Amino acid sequence: MFDPFDLTRIQVRAGGVPMGLAIPHHIGRHAHPKAKPETPSAPPRPSGIDYAQLIETAHAAELAREVNYAALTANTDQIPGQLDLLTGQEAQPK
């Protein structure tokens, strides 16, 4: 059993039987002694493209376009509910 906020004392149990306090294992080295350290690669060169400016320009162009309100409705020559003079039936949108 242990307190996760105080790891100075950890009691070990096996099968519900107390086995005593745990002894920390100290790591002497973190790598093989003959392992060579990795050399960091050169940072990538900047492309010179300003992506934020490209997005801003495209967004401003989209906002500048006018809304085509005529395209939002059906293109009919008749008023809804108006009777066709030739057939006597209600005009249907095209």
PDB file of C-alpha atoms in Angstrom:
ATOM      1  CA  MET A   1       0.000   0.000   0.000  1.00  0.00           C
ATOM      2  CA  PHE A   2       1.183   3.513  -0.698  1.00  0.00           C
ATOM      3  CA  ASP A   3       0.091   7.102  -0.787  1.00  0.00           C
ATOM      4  CA  PRO A   4       0.448   8.345  -4.393  1.00  0.00           C
ATOM      5  CA  PHE A   5       1.367  11.801  -3.088  1.00  0.00           C
ATOM      6  CA  ASP A   6       4.063  10.493  -0.727  1.00  0.00           C
ATOM      7  CA  LEU A   7       6.197   7.753  -2.268  1.00  0.00           C
ATOM      8  CA  THR A   8       8.844   7.774   0.471  1.00  0.00           C
ATOM      9  CA  ARG A   9       7.271   4.700   2.131  1.00  0.00           C
ATOM     10  CA  ILE A  10       5.757   1.899   0.041  1.00  0.00           C
ATOM     11  CA  GLN A  11       4.536  -1.221   1.829  1.00  0.00           C
ATOM     12  CA  VAL A  12       4.740  -4.381  -0.284  1.00  0.00           C
ATOM     13  CA  ARG A  13       2.135  -7.134   0.008  1.00  0.00           C
ATOM     14  CA  ALA A  14       2.002 -10.485  -1.777  1.00  0.00           C
ATOM     15  CA  GLY A  15      -1.239 -12.448  -1.599  1.00  0.00           C
ATOM     16  CA  GLY A  16      -2.505 -10.119   1.125  1.00  0.00           C
ATOM     17  CA  VAL A  17       0.511 -10.869   3.360  1.00  0.00           C
ATOM     18  CA  PRO A  18       2.710  -7.861   4.288  1.00  0.00           C
ATOM     19  CA  MET A  19       6.275  -8.315   2.994  1.00  0.00           C
ATOM     20  CA  GLY A  20       7.800  -5.099   4.346  1.00  0.00           C
ATOM     21  CA  LEU A  21       8.860  -1.776   2.904  1.00  0.00           C
ATOM     22  CA  ALA A  22       9.998  -1.472  -0.701  1.00  0.00           C
ATOM     23  CA  ILE A  23      13.569  -0.433  -1.411  1.00  0.00           C
ATOM     24  CA  PRO A  24      13.993   1.943  -4.380  1.00  0.00           C
ATOM     25  CA  HIS A  25      16.125   0.743  -7.279  1.00  0.00           C
ATOM     26  CA  HIS A  26      18.688   3.327  -8.334  1.00  0.00           C
ATOM     27  CA  ILE A  27      19.494   3.408 -12.050  1.00  0.00           C
ATOM     28  CA  GLY A  28      23.202   3.942 -12.603  1.00  0.00           C
ATOM     29  CA  ARG A  29      23.209   4.722 -16.315  1.00  0.00           C
ATOM     30  CA  HIS A  30      20.473   5.256 -18.843  1.00  0.00           C
ATOM     31  CA  ALA A  31      22.269   3.996 -21.958  1.00  0.00           C
ATOM     32  CA  HIS A  32      24.846   1.411 -22.961  1.00  0.00           C
ATOM     33  CA  PRO A  33      28.381   2.730 -22.461  1.00  0.00           C
ATOM     34  CA  LYS A  34      29.308   2.085 -26.140  1.00  0.00           C
ATOM     35  CA  ALA A  35      26.182   3.776 -27.483  1.00  0.00           C
ATOM     36  CA  LYS A  36      26.960   6.974 -29.352  1.00  0.00           C
ATOM     37  CA  PRO A  37      24.709   9.970 -28.748  1.00  0.00           C
ATOM     38  CA  GLU A  38      22.453  10.895 -31.644  1.00  0.00           C
ATOM     39  CA  THR A  39      23.406  14.058 -33.458  1.00  0.00           C
ATOM     40  CA  PRO A  40      20.451  16.382 -33.874  1.00  0.00           C
ATOM     41  CA  SER A  41      19.414  16.984 -37.458  1.00  0.00           C
ATOM     42  CA  ALA A  42      19.399  20.474 -38.892  1.00  0.00           C
ATOM     43  CA  PRO A  43      16.093  22.290 -38.435  1.00  0.00           C
ATOM     44  CA  PRO A  44      14.012  22.486 -41.619  1.00  0.00           C
ATOM     45  CA  ARG A  45      14.378  25.628 -43.697  1.00  0.00           C
ATOM     46  CA  PRO A  46      11.356  27.930 -43.693  1.00  0.00           C
ATOM     47  CA  SER A  47       9.368  27.741 -46.936  1.00  0.00           C
ATOM     48  CA  GLY A  48       8.595  31.442 -47.043  1.00  0.00           C
ATOM     49  CA  ILE A  49       4.865  30.778 -47.439  1.00  0.00           C
ATOM     50  CA  ASP A  50       2.696  32.770 -45.045  1.00  0.00           C
ATOM     51  CA  TYR A  51      -0.198  30.341 -44.549  1.00  0.00           C
ATOM     52  CA  ALA A  52      -2.048  32.626 -42.137  1.00  0.00           C
ATOM     53  CA  GLN A  53      -2.019  35.420 -44.726  1.00  0.00           C
ATOM     54  CA  LEU A  54      -3.287  33.028 -47.446  1.00  0.00           C
ATOM     55  CA  ILE A  55      -6.200  31.995 -45.242  1.00  0.00           C
ATOM     56  CA  GLU A  56      -6.963  35.614 -44.345  1.00  0.00           C
ATOM     57  CA  THR A  57      -6.958  36.630 -48.029  1.00  0.00           C
ATOM     58  CA  ALA A  58      -9.269  33.764 -49.023  1.00  0.00           C
ATOM     59  CA  HIS A  59     -11.589  34.549 -46.113  1.00  0.00           C
ATOM     60  CA  ALA A  60     -11.736  38.261 -46.978  1.00  0.00           C
ATOM     61  CA  ALA A  61     -12.495  37.407 -50.633  1.00  0.00           C
ATOM     62  CA  GLU A  62     -15.317  35.088 -49.529  1.00  0.00           C
ATOM     63  CA  LEU A  63     -16.810  37.804 -47.320  1.00  0.00           C
ATOM     64  CA  ALA A  64     -16.550  40.398 -50.109  1.00  0.00           C
ATOM     65  CA  ARG A  65     -18.726  38.378 -52.502  1.00  0.00           C
ATOM     66  CA  GLU A  66     -22.342  39.482 -52.610  1.00  0.00           C
ATOM     67  CA  VAL A  67     -25.131  37.070 -51.783  1.00  0.00           C
ATOM     68  CA  ASN A  68     -27.224  36.091 -54.818  1.00  0.00           C
ATOM     69  CA  TYR A  69     -30.669  36.167 -53.225  1.00  0.00           C
ATOM     70  CA  ALA A  70     -32.361  35.307 -56.541  1.00  0.00           C
ATOM     71  CA  ALA A  71     -30.620  31.928 -56.526  1.00  0.00           C
ATOM     72  CA  LEU A  72     -32.167  31.093 -53.152  1.00  0.00           C
ATOM     73  CA  THR A  73     -35.692  30.820 -54.542  1.00  0.00           C
ATOM     74  CA  ALA A  74     -37.161  28.721 -57.316  1.00  0.00           C
ATOM     75  CA  ASN A  75     -37.101  30.421 -60.706  1.00  0.00           C
ATOM     76  CA  THR A  76     -40.792  30.614 -61.638  1.00  0.00           C
ATOM     77  CA  ASP A  77     -42.671  32.961 -63.874  1.00  0.00           C
ATOM     78  CA  GLN A  78     -45.856  32.406 -61.886  1.00  0.00           C
ATOM     79  CA  ILE A  79     -46.839  33.575 -58.449  1.00  0.00           C
ATOM     80  CA  PRO A  80     -47.538  30.619 -56.121  1.00  0.00           C
ATOM     81  CA  GLY A  81     -51.269  29.866 -56.070  1.00  0.00           C
ATOM     82  CA  GLN A  82     -51.922  31.651 -59.384  1.00  0.00           C
ATOM     83  CA  LEU A  83     -54.070  29.752 -61.896  1.00  0.00           C
ATOM     84  CA  ASP A  84     -52.741  29.040 -65.369  1.00  0.00           C
ATOM     85  CA  LEU A  85     -55.118  30.691 -67.881  1.00  0.00           C
ATOM     86  CA  LEU A  86     -54.702  27.916 -70.451  1.00  0.00           C
ATOM     87  CA  THR A  87     -55.210  24.875 -68.220  1.00  0.00           C
ATOM     88  CA  GLY A  88     -57.178  26.328 -65.302  1.00  0.00           C
ATOM     89  CA  GLN A  89     -54.856  24.529 -62.881  1.00  0.00           C
ATOM     90  CA  GLU A  90     -52.614  26.012 -60.233  1.00  0.00           C
ATOM     91  CA  ALA A  91     -49.219  26.985 -61.592  1.00  0.00           C
ATOM     92  CA  GLN A  92     -46.400  24.608 -60.599  1.00  0.00           C
ATOM     93  CA  PRO A  93     -42.869  25.864 -60.062  1.00  0.00           C
ATOM     94  CA  LYS A  94     -40.439  24.884 -62.823  1.00  0.00           C
TER      95      LYS A  94
END
